Amino acid sequence: FQYTVVWGPCWDPAWTLISQSVDLLTKPSADPSPPLPWWDKSRLLFHGDWHMDIEQANLHQLATEDPYNTTENMHWEWSHLSFHWKPGQFVFKGDLDVNVRTASKYDDCCFLHLPDLCMTLDLQWLCHGNPHDHHSVTLRAPEFLPEVPLGQLHDSYRAFRSENLNLSIKMDLTRHSGTISQPRILLYSSTLRWMQNFWATWTSVTRPICRGKLFNNLKPSKKKLGQHYKQLSYTALFPQLQVHYWASFAQQRGIQIECSQGHVFTRGTQRLIPQAGTVMRR
């Protein structure tokens, strides 16, 4: 079967309203512990193994702030996708094409062609205890709280709550499957300008939705997942690679680079430095 997901920053306000409405359907916990962020709550509620085989999977990342725009997007197209999830790891296997979709057909291009790709995302949750032991969490009523040291608040999730996350991404193209195509990167001069606009759209500052005294919602802002990362690493293994940079679709003049077997590795550490008030600088 086919699986299609469309998402963009322009839909954040609608999704925020949905999540606020869902909160009204569930009764708040009597345990006085600070609530878990959604990534820790997901680890607490979901565990096991999940396998899924999809003939074709599509992800469209909208590149504009207009939710009705259907021409400007980045299209991730998986063919013969095999997906496997287990606690702390996501594995994607299949043929991946990343396409830049624009209003002009001359700027459309298959930006990345990665045949027979095995992409692994390893998540290392930095906790005081076992990050996958959901049985260690025991909620308590306010009248049965254990004694805690002076100046320390009770937290039933203390051993399970993550302080940071280390993310490792590995893209392996060296599996032997008999395919004759090879990894390829294609760029036009207009593609880089399009990428800049796409990045600006996805990194814009989100606006508060239904918050403040007018909406009777004075809860503090939730921490973003982007601020939770401590270390990020990326590894790419390829048997051979072609890189094309053309002036345009009509004038295929420019630079062509061909590489034999190799790999790329990079790693970075994020630090958050408090500024005035609640502002954090990366």
PDB file of C-alpha atoms in Angstrom:
ATOM      1  CA  PHE A   1       0.000   0.000   0.000  1.00  0.00           C
ATOM      2  CA  GLN A   2       0.981   3.669  -0.236  1.00  0.00           C
ATOM      3  CA  TYR A   3       1.558   5.986   2.703  1.00  0.00           C
ATOM      4  CA  THR A   4       1.592   9.792   2.365  1.00  0.00           C
ATOM      5  CA  VAL A   5       2.282  12.476   4.971  1.00  0.00           C
ATOM      6  CA  VAL A   6       2.188  16.243   4.355  1.00  0.00           C
ATOM      7  CA  TRP A   7       3.521  18.647   6.948  1.00  0.00           C
ATOM      8  CA  GLY A   8       4.761  22.221   7.268  1.00  0.00           C
ATOM      9  CA  PRO A   9       5.266  24.975   9.867  1.00  0.00           C
ATOM     10  CA  CYS A  10       2.072  26.637   8.608  1.00  0.00           C
ATOM     11  CA  TRP A  11       0.088  23.868  10.309  1.00  0.00           C
ATOM     12  CA  ASP A  12       1.677  24.274  13.734  1.00  0.00           C
ATOM     13  CA  PRO A  13      -1.157  26.509  15.076  1.00  0.00           C
ATOM     14  CA  ALA A  14      -3.814  23.957  14.103  1.00  0.00           C
ATOM     15  CA  TRP A  15      -1.849  21.076  15.629  1.00  0.00           C
ATOM     16  CA  THR A  16      -1.318  23.090  18.829  1.00  0.00           C
ATOM     17  CA  LEU A  17      -5.076  23.632  19.167  1.00  0.00           C
ATOM     18  CA  ILE A  18      -5.654  19.897  18.672  1.00  0.00           C
ATOM     19  CA  SER A  19      -3.157  18.980  21.405  1.00  0.00           C
ATOM     20  CA  GLN A  20      -4.731  21.525  23.771  1.00  0.00           C
ATOM     21  CA  SER A  21      -8.156  20.008  23.111  1.00  0.00           C
ATOM     22  CA  VAL A  22      -6.862  16.475  23.740  1.00  0.00           C
ATOM     23  CA  ASP A  23      -5.509  17.626  27.122  1.00  0.00           C
ATOM     24  CA  LEU A  24      -9.098  18.510  28.104  1.00  0.00           C
ATOM     25  CA  LEU A  25     -10.200  14.901  27.510  1.00  0.00           C
ATOM     26  CA  THR A  26      -7.789  13.381  30.029  1.00  0.00           C
ATOM     27  CA  LYS A  27      -7.840  13.964  33.769  1.00  0.00           C
ATOM     28  CA  PRO A  28      -4.633  15.473  35.186  1.00  0.00           C
ATOM     29  CA  SER A  29      -2.581  13.085  37.294  1.00  0.00           C
ATOM     30  CA  ALA A  30      -2.869  13.414  41.069  1.00  0.00           C
ATOM     31  CA  ASP A  31       0.879  12.849  41.330  1.00  0.00           C
ATOM     32  CA  PRO A  32       2.518  16.267  41.953  1.00  0.00           C
ATOM     33  CA  SER A  33       5.572  15.445  39.802  1.00  0.00           C
ATOM     34  CA  PRO A  34       6.371  17.820  36.924  1.00  0.00           C
ATOM     35  CA  PRO A  35       4.775  16.511  33.691  1.00  0.00           C
ATOM     36  CA  LEU A  36       6.898  14.599  31.212  1.00  0.00           C
ATOM     37  CA  PRO A  37       7.699  16.153  27.827  1.00  0.00           C
ATOM     38  CA  TRP A  38       6.184  14.334  24.872  1.00  0.00           C
ATOM     39  CA  TRP A  39       9.393  12.461  23.978  1.00  0.00           C
ATOM     40  CA  ASP A  40       9.689  10.968  27.476  1.00  0.00           C
ATOM     41  CA  LYS A  41       5.957  10.277  27.650  1.00  0.00           C
ATOM     42  CA  SER A  42       6.205   8.378  24.363  1.00  0.00           C
ATOM     43  CA  ARG A  43       8.963   6.175  25.809  1.00  0.00           C
ATOM     44  CA  LEU A  44       6.793   5.513  28.859  1.00  0.00           C
ATOM     45  CA  LEU A  45       3.683   4.499  26.913  1.00  0.00           C
ATOM     46  CA  PHE A  46       5.046   2.814  23.776  1.00  0.00           C
ATOM     47  CA  HIS A  47       7.479  -0.117  23.844  1.00  0.00           C
ATOM     48  CA  GLY A  48       8.027  -3.286  21.849  1.00  0.00           C
ATOM     49  CA  ASP A  49       8.850  -3.943  18.183  1.00  0.00           C
ATOM     50  CA  TRP A  50       7.093  -2.542  15.137  1.00  0.00           C
ATOM     51  CA  HIS A  51       7.704  -3.799  11.592  1.00  0.00           C
ATOM     52  CA  MET A  52       6.075  -2.303   8.521  1.00  0.00           C
ATOM     53  CA  ASP A  53       6.579  -2.917   4.779  1.00  0.00           C
ATOM     54  CA  ILE A  54       5.327  -0.173   2.442  1.00  0.00           C
ATOM     55  CA  GLU A  55       5.340  -0.263  -1.356  1.00  0.00           C
ATOM     56  CA  GLN A  56       5.712   3.525  -1.543  1.00  0.00           C
ATOM     57  CA  ALA A  57       5.940   6.121   1.230  1.00  0.00           C
ATOM     58  CA  ASN A  58       5.829   9.878   0.605  1.00  0.00           C
ATOM     59  CA  LEU A  59       6.656  12.805   2.856  1.00  0.00           C
ATOM     60  CA  HIS A  60       5.929  16.324   1.564  1.00  0.00           C
ATOM     61  CA  GLN A  61       7.588  19.135   3.524  1.00  0.00           C
ATOM     62  CA  LEU A  62       5.856  22.395   2.628  1.00  0.00           C
ATOM     63  CA  ALA A  63       8.274  25.198   1.738  1.00  0.00           C
ATOM     64  CA  THR A  64       5.916  28.154   2.236  1.00  0.00           C
ATOM     65  CA  GLU A  65       3.783  29.591   5.029  1.00  0.00           C
ATOM     66  CA  ASP A  66       0.667  29.124   2.885  1.00  0.00           C
ATOM     67  CA  PRO A  67      -1.106  25.880   3.917  1.00  0.00           C
ATOM     68  CA  TYR A  68      -2.966  25.809   0.571  1.00  0.00           C
ATOM     69  CA  ASN A  69       0.173  25.892  -1.571  1.00  0.00           C
ATOM     70  CA  THR A  70       0.595  22.599  -3.440  1.00  0.00           C
ATOM     71  CA  THR A  71       3.548  23.447  -5.696  1.00  0.00           C
ATOM     72  CA  GLU A  72       6.440  24.348  -3.364  1.00  0.00           C
ATOM     73  CA  ASN A  73       7.596  21.400  -1.255  1.00  0.00           C
ATOM     74  CA  MET A  74      10.398  18.955  -0.646  1.00  0.00           C
ATOM     75  CA  HIS A  75       9.239  15.469  -1.565  1.00  0.00           C
ATOM     76  CA  TRP A  76      10.823  12.464   0.188  1.00  0.00           C
ATOM     77  CA  GLU A  77       9.901   9.378  -1.821  1.00  0.00           C
ATOM     78  CA  TRP A  78      10.644   5.896  -0.474  1.00  0.00           C
ATOM     79  CA  SER A  79      10.157   2.845  -2.698  1.00  0.00           C
ATOM     80  CA  HIS A  80       9.932  -0.700  -1.281  1.00  0.00           C
ATOM     81  CA  LEU A  81      10.368   0.670   2.232  1.00  0.00           C
ATOM     82  CA  SER A  82      10.978  -1.680   5.148  1.00  0.00           C
ATOM     83  CA  PHE A  83      10.548   0.098   8.485  1.00  0.00           C
ATOM     84  CA  HIS A  84      11.575  -1.301  11.866  1.00  0.00           C
ATOM     85  CA  TRP A  85      11.200   0.426  15.211  1.00  0.00           C
ATOM     86  CA  LYS A  86      12.347  -0.731  18.608  1.00  0.00           C
ATOM     87  CA  PRO A  87      13.080   1.294  21.752  1.00  0.00           C
ATOM     88  CA  GLY A  88      15.936   3.642  20.962  1.00  0.00           C
ATOM     89  CA  GLN A  89      16.293   2.820  17.264  1.00  0.00           C
ATOM     90  CA  PHE A  90      14.606   3.484  13.901  1.00  0.00           C
ATOM     91  CA  VAL A  91      15.698   1.581  10.771  1.00  0.00           C
ATOM     92  CA  PHE A  92      14.595   2.466   7.218  1.00  0.00           C
ATOM     93  CA  LYS A  93      15.538   0.255   4.240  1.00  0.00           C
ATOM     94  CA  GLY A  94      14.611   0.986   0.637  1.00  0.00           C
ATOM     95  CA  ASP A  95      15.218   3.283  -2.338  1.00  0.00           C
ATOM     96  CA  LEU A  96      15.077   6.983  -1.436  1.00  0.00           C
ATOM     97  CA  ASP A  97      14.605   9.929  -3.796  1.00  0.00           C
ATOM     98  CA  VAL A  98      14.496  13.471  -2.421  1.00  0.00           C
ATOM     99  CA  ASN A  99      12.818  15.789  -4.940  1.00  0.00           C
ATOM    100  CA  VAL A 100      12.583  19.574  -4.958  1.00  0.00           C
ATOM    101  CA  ARG A 101       9.093  20.474  -6.185  1.00  0.00           C
ATOM    102  CA  THR A 102       8.633  24.043  -7.451  1.00  0.00           C
ATOM    103  CA  ALA A 103       6.050  26.028  -9.389  1.00  0.00           C
ATOM    104  CA  SER A 104       8.433  26.057 -12.367  1.00  0.00           C
ATOM    105  CA  LYS A 105       8.982  22.652 -13.965  1.00  0.00           C
ATOM    106  CA  TYR A 106      12.463  23.786 -15.023  1.00  0.00           C
ATOM    107  CA  ASP A 107      13.544  24.079 -11.372  1.00  0.00           C
ATOM    108  CA  ASP A 108      12.135  20.669 -10.411  1.00  0.00           C
ATOM    109  CA  CYS A 109      14.916  18.178  -9.759  1.00  0.00           C
ATOM    110  CA  CYS A 110      15.703  14.917  -8.003  1.00  0.00           C
ATOM    111  CA  PHE A 111      18.065  16.440  -5.477  1.00  0.00           C
ATOM    112  CA  LEU A 112      19.144  13.102  -3.950  1.00  0.00           C
ATOM    113  CA  HIS A 113      18.988   9.607  -5.420  1.00  0.00           C
ATOM    114  CA  LEU A 114      19.973   6.942  -2.873  1.00  0.00           C
ATOM    115  CA  PRO A 115      19.269   3.389  -4.067  1.00  0.00           C
ATOM    116  CA  ASP A 116      19.164   0.477  -1.634  1.00  0.00           C
ATOM    117  CA  LEU A 117      19.641   2.732   1.393  1.00  0.00           C
ATOM    118  CA  CYS A 118      19.778   1.513   4.989  1.00  0.00           C
ATOM    119  CA  MET A 119      19.279   4.490   7.301  1.00  0.00           C
ATOM    120  CA  THR A 120      19.586   3.909  11.045  1.00  0.00           C
ATOM    121  CA  LEU A 121      18.709   6.436  13.741  1.00  0.00           C
ATOM    122  CA  ASP A 122      20.071   5.549  17.180  1.00  0.00           C
ATOM    123  CA  LEU A 123      18.678   7.487  20.143  1.00  0.00           C
ATOM    124  CA  GLN A 124      20.665   7.455  23.377  1.00  0.00           C
ATOM    125  CA  TRP A 125      18.578   8.921  26.191  1.00  0.00           C
ATOM    126  CA  LEU A 126      20.715  10.287  29.025  1.00  0.00           C
ATOM    127  CA  CYS A 127      18.852   9.434  32.242  1.00  0.00           C
ATOM    128  CA  HIS A 128      19.693   8.700  35.889  1.00  0.00           C
ATOM    129  CA  GLY A 129      18.354   5.160  35.424  1.00  0.00           C
ATOM    130  CA  ASN A 130      17.543   2.743  32.614  1.00  0.00           C
ATOM    131  CA  PRO A 131      15.911   4.827  29.841  1.00  0.00           C
ATOM    132  CA  HIS A 132      13.819   1.830  28.688  1.00  0.00           C
ATOM    133  CA  ASP A 133      12.658   0.542  32.092  1.00  0.00           C
ATOM    134  CA  HIS A 134       9.133   1.933  32.230  1.00  0.00           C
ATOM    135  CA  HIS A 135       8.356  -0.357  35.193  1.00  0.00           C
ATOM    136  CA  SER A 136      10.546   1.829  37.416  1.00  0.00           C
ATOM    137  CA  VAL A 137       7.952   4.638  37.304  1.00  0.00           C
ATOM    138  CA  THR A 138       5.534   4.496  40.249  1.00  0.00           C
ATOM    139  CA  LEU A 139       3.039   7.324  40.636  1.00  0.00           C
ATOM    140  CA  ARG A 140       1.923   8.342  44.128  1.00  0.00           C
ATOM    141  CA  ALA A 141      -0.963  10.249  45.618  1.00  0.00           C
ATOM    142  CA  PRO A 142      -0.087  13.536  47.393  1.00  0.00           C
ATOM    143  CA  GLU A 143      -0.798  12.052  50.857  1.00  0.00           C
ATOM    144  CA  PHE A 144       1.617   9.139  50.293  1.00  0.00           C
ATOM    145  CA  LEU A 145       4.685  10.968  49.065  1.00  0.00           C
ATOM    146  CA  PRO A 146       8.053   9.694  50.358  1.00  0.00           C
ATOM    147  CA  GLU A 147      10.429  12.012  52.149  1.00  0.00           C
ATOM    148  CA  VAL A 148      12.885  13.897  49.931  1.00  0.00           C
ATOM    149  CA  PRO A 149      15.968  15.966  50.890  1.00  0.00           C
ATOM    150  CA  LEU A 150      15.375  19.549  51.916  1.00  0.00           C
ATOM    151  CA  GLY A 151      15.078  21.856  48.927  1.00  0.00           C
ATOM    152  CA  GLN A 152      14.340  19.026  46.487  1.00  0.00           C
ATOM    153  CA  LEU A 153      10.936  18.449  44.919  1.00  0.00           C
ATOM    154  CA  HIS A 154       9.338  15.019  44.597  1.00  0.00           C
ATOM    155  CA  ASP A 155       9.586  13.522  41.099  1.00  0.00           C
ATOM    156  CA  SER A 156       8.207  10.046  40.428  1.00  0.00           C
ATOM    157  CA  TYR A 157       9.877  10.135  37.002  1.00  0.00           C
ATOM    158  CA  ARG A 158      13.330  11.105  38.299  1.00  0.00           C
ATOM    159  CA  ALA A 159      15.158   7.950  37.146  1.00  0.00           C
ATOM    160  CA  PHE A 160      13.199   7.770  33.854  1.00  0.00           C
ATOM    161  CA  ARG A 161      13.172  11.454  32.862  1.00  0.00           C
ATOM    162  CA  SER A 162      15.837  12.226  30.250  1.00  0.00           C
ATOM    163  CA  GLU A 163      18.227  15.131  30.707  1.00  0.00           C
ATOM    164  CA  ASN A 164      19.554  15.107  27.131  1.00  0.00           C
ATOM    165  CA  LEU A 165      19.516  13.091  23.935  1.00  0.00           C
ATOM    166  CA  ASN A 166      22.402  11.871  21.769  1.00  0.00           C
ATOM    167  CA  LEU A 167      21.310  11.227  18.188  1.00  0.00           C
ATOM    168  CA  SER A 168      23.346   9.166  15.734  1.00  0.00           C
ATOM    169  CA  ILE A 169      22.346   8.943  12.046  1.00  0.00           C
ATOM    170  CA  LYS A 170      23.960   6.362   9.760  1.00  0.00           C
ATOM    171  CA  MET A 171      23.224   6.104   6.032  1.00  0.00           C
ATOM    172  CA  ASP A 172      24.688   2.928   4.509  1.00  0.00           C
ATOM    173  CA  LEU A 173      24.651   2.548   0.721  1.00  0.00           C
ATOM    174  CA  THR A 174      27.179  -0.280   0.530  1.00  0.00           C
ATOM    175  CA  ARG A 175      24.703  -3.158   0.685  1.00  0.00           C
ATOM    176  CA  HIS A 176      25.016  -5.433  -2.348  1.00  0.00           C
ATOM    177  CA  SER A 177      21.670  -5.959  -4.068  1.00  0.00           C
ATOM    178  CA  GLY A 178      22.641  -6.185  -7.741  1.00  0.00           C
ATOM    179  CA  THR A 179      21.248  -2.730  -8.572  1.00  0.00           C
ATOM    180  CA  ILE A 180      22.966  -0.892 -11.434  1.00  0.00           C
ATOM    181  CA  SER A 181      22.126   2.654 -10.276  1.00  0.00           C
ATOM    182  CA  GLN A 182      24.472   4.582  -8.036  1.00  0.00           C
ATOM    183  CA  PRO A 183      23.991   7.391  -5.479  1.00  0.00           C
ATOM    184  CA  ARG A 184      23.645  10.783  -7.129  1.00  0.00           C
ATOM    185  CA  ILE A 185      23.343  14.417  -6.068  1.00  0.00           C
ATOM    186  CA  LEU A 186      21.897  16.881  -8.588  1.00  0.00           C
ATOM    187  CA  LEU A 187      21.902  20.646  -8.070  1.00  0.00           C
ATOM    188  CA  TYR A 188      20.910  23.619 -10.223  1.00  0.00           C
ATOM    189  CA  SER A 189      21.980  27.173  -9.443  1.00  0.00           C
ATOM    190  CA  SER A 190      18.358  27.934  -8.495  1.00  0.00           C
ATOM    191  CA  THR A 191      18.225  24.909  -6.146  1.00  0.00           C
ATOM    192  CA  LEU A 192      20.554  26.503  -3.585  1.00  0.00           C
ATOM    193  CA  ARG A 193      18.419  29.670  -3.477  1.00  0.00           C
ATOM    194  CA  TRP A 194      15.317  27.496  -3.034  1.00  0.00           C
ATOM    195  CA  MET A 195      17.050  25.655  -0.168  1.00  0.00           C
ATOM    196  CA  GLN A 196      17.745  28.951   1.610  1.00  0.00           C
ATOM    197  CA  ASN A 197      14.065  29.914   1.474  1.00  0.00           C
ATOM    198  CA  PHE A 198      13.059  26.418   2.585  1.00  0.00           C
ATOM    199  CA  TRP A 199      15.422  26.587   5.598  1.00  0.00           C
ATOM    200  CA  ALA A 200      14.163  30.060   6.554  1.00  0.00           C
ATOM    201  CA  THR A 201      10.561  28.788   6.512  1.00  0.00           C
ATOM    202  CA  TRP A 202      11.291  25.771   8.720  1.00  0.00           C
ATOM    203  CA  THR A 203      13.466  27.648  11.237  1.00  0.00           C
ATOM    204  CA  SER A 204      11.169  30.648  11.741  1.00  0.00           C
ATOM    205  CA  VAL A 205      10.161  31.471  15.325  1.00  0.00           C
ATOM    206  CA  THR A 206       6.830  29.901  16.262  1.00  0.00           C
ATOM    207  CA  ARG A 207       4.138  32.185  17.654  1.00  0.00           C
ATOM    208  CA  PRO A 208       2.296  31.432  20.925  1.00  0.00           C
ATOM    209  CA  ILE A 209      -1.144  29.928  20.244  1.00  0.00           C
ATOM    210  CA  CYS A 210      -4.035  30.659  22.629  1.00  0.00           C
ATOM    211  CA  ARG A 211      -1.742  31.586  25.513  1.00  0.00           C
ATOM    212  CA  GLY A 212      -1.882  34.346  28.100  1.00  0.00           C
ATOM    213  CA  LYS A 213      -4.470  35.859  30.437  1.00  0.00           C
ATOM    214  CA  LEU A 214      -7.028  36.321  27.649  1.00  0.00           C
ATOM    215  CA  PHE A 215      -7.207  32.549  27.097  1.00  0.00           C
ATOM    216  CA  ASN A 216      -6.750  31.646  30.785  1.00  0.00           C
ATOM    217  CA  ASN A 217      -3.585  29.745  29.885  1.00  0.00           C
ATOM    218  CA  LEU A 218      -0.572  30.809  31.915  1.00  0.00           C
ATOM    219  CA  LYS A 219       1.372  27.552  31.690  1.00  0.00           C
ATOM    220  CA  PRO A 220       5.082  28.010  30.975  1.00  0.00           C
ATOM    221  CA  SER A 221       6.248  27.279  27.443  1.00  0.00           C
ATOM    222  CA  LYS A 222       7.219  23.670  26.826  1.00  0.00           C
ATOM    223  CA  LYS A 223      10.817  22.789  26.069  1.00  0.00           C
ATOM    224  CA  LYS A 224      11.538  22.167  22.400  1.00  0.00           C
ATOM    225  CA  LEU A 225      13.090  18.906  21.235  1.00  0.00           C
ATOM    226  CA  GLY A 226      15.741  20.884  19.357  1.00  0.00           C
ATOM    227  CA  GLN A 227      17.049  22.160  22.714  1.00  0.00           C
ATOM    228  CA  HIS A 228      17.184  18.635  24.161  1.00  0.00           C
ATOM    229  CA  TYR A 229      19.947  17.341  21.894  1.00  0.00           C
ATOM    230  CA  LYS A 230      23.417  17.153  23.417  1.00  0.00           C
ATOM    231  CA  GLN A 231      25.404  15.384  20.720  1.00  0.00           C
ATOM    232  CA  LEU A 232      24.634  14.785  17.051  1.00  0.00           C
ATOM    233  CA  SER A 233      26.648  12.533  14.749  1.00  0.00           C
ATOM    234  CA  TYR A 234      26.212  11.641  11.083  1.00  0.00           C
ATOM    235  CA  THR A 235      27.859   8.859   9.074  1.00  0.00           C
ATOM    236  CA  ALA A 236      27.440   8.129   5.355  1.00  0.00           C
ATOM    237  CA  LEU A 237      28.949   5.089   3.602  1.00  0.00           C
ATOM    238  CA  PHE A 238      28.845   4.854  -0.201  1.00  0.00           C
ATOM    239  CA  PRO A 239      30.429   2.556  -2.818  1.00  0.00           C
ATOM    240  CA  GLN A 240      30.562   5.402  -5.355  1.00  0.00           C
ATOM    241  CA  LEU A 241      28.982   8.839  -5.697  1.00  0.00           C
ATOM    242  CA  GLN A 242      28.152  11.309  -8.464  1.00  0.00           C
ATOM    243  CA  VAL A 243      27.674  15.034  -7.824  1.00  0.00           C
ATOM    244  CA  HIS A 244      26.303  17.279 -10.591  1.00  0.00           C
ATOM    245  CA  TYR A 245      26.015  21.058 -10.356  1.00  0.00           C
ATOM    246  CA  TRP A 246      24.416  22.482 -13.518  1.00  0.00           C
ATOM    247  CA  ALA A 247      23.636  26.085 -14.421  1.00  0.00           C
ATOM    248  CA  SER A 248      20.000  25.194 -15.195  1.00  0.00           C
ATOM    249  CA  PHE A 249      17.747  22.463 -16.534  1.00  0.00           C
ATOM    250  CA  ALA A 250      18.168  23.761 -20.094  1.00  0.00           C
ATOM    251  CA  GLN A 251      21.919  24.443 -19.870  1.00  0.00           C
ATOM    252  CA  GLN A 252      23.570  21.394 -18.363  1.00  0.00           C
ATOM    253  CA  ARG A 253      26.956  23.040 -18.031  1.00  0.00           C
ATOM    254  CA  GLY A 254      28.761  23.179 -14.741  1.00  0.00           C
ATOM    255  CA  ILE A 255      30.670  20.822 -12.456  1.00  0.00           C
ATOM    256  CA  GLN A 256      30.578  17.042 -12.263  1.00  0.00           C
ATOM    257  CA  ILE A 257      32.354  15.122  -9.505  1.00  0.00           C
ATOM    258  CA  GLU A 258      32.691  11.339  -9.338  1.00  0.00           C
ATOM    259  CA  CYS A 259      33.911   9.592  -6.188  1.00  0.00           C
ATOM    260  CA  SER A 260      34.806   5.966  -5.596  1.00  0.00           C
ATOM    261  CA  GLN A 261      34.153   4.136  -2.330  1.00  0.00           C
ATOM    262  CA  GLY A 262      34.306   6.359   0.718  1.00  0.00           C
ATOM    263  CA  HIS A 263      32.576   7.637   3.825  1.00  0.00           C
ATOM    264  CA  VAL A 264      31.652  10.896   5.530  1.00  0.00           C
ATOM    265  CA  PHE A 265      31.577  11.394   9.296  1.00  0.00           C
ATOM    266  CA  THR A 266      30.772  14.451  11.369  1.00  0.00           C
ATOM    267  CA  ARG A 267      29.873  15.027  15.006  1.00  0.00           C
ATOM    268  CA  GLY A 268      28.822  18.080  16.970  1.00  0.00           C
ATOM    269  CA  THR A 269      27.906  18.993  20.536  1.00  0.00           C
ATOM    270  CA  GLN A 270      25.219  21.515  21.447  1.00  0.00           C
ATOM    271  CA  ARG A 271      25.454  23.785  24.452  1.00  0.00           C
ATOM    272  CA  LEU A 272      22.701  26.062  25.751  1.00  0.00           C
ATOM    273  CA  ILE A 273      23.896  29.278  27.406  1.00  0.00           C
ATOM    274  CA  PRO A 274      21.289  31.153  29.520  1.00  0.00           C
ATOM    275  CA  GLN A 275      20.797  34.784  28.564  1.00  0.00           C
ATOM    276  CA  ALA A 276      18.532  37.474  30.023  1.00  0.00           C
ATOM    277  CA  GLY A 277      15.290  36.057  31.414  1.00  0.00           C
ATOM    278  CA  THR A 278      14.311  32.698  29.931  1.00  0.00           C
ATOM    279  CA  VAL A 279      16.220  33.180  26.668  1.00  0.00           C
ATOM    280  CA  MET A 280      18.666  30.380  25.788  1.00  0.00           C
ATOM    281  CA  ARG A 281      21.414  30.825  23.237  1.00  0.00           C
ATOM    282  CA  ARG A 282      22.819  27.827  21.375  1.00  0.00           C
TER     283      ARG A 282
END
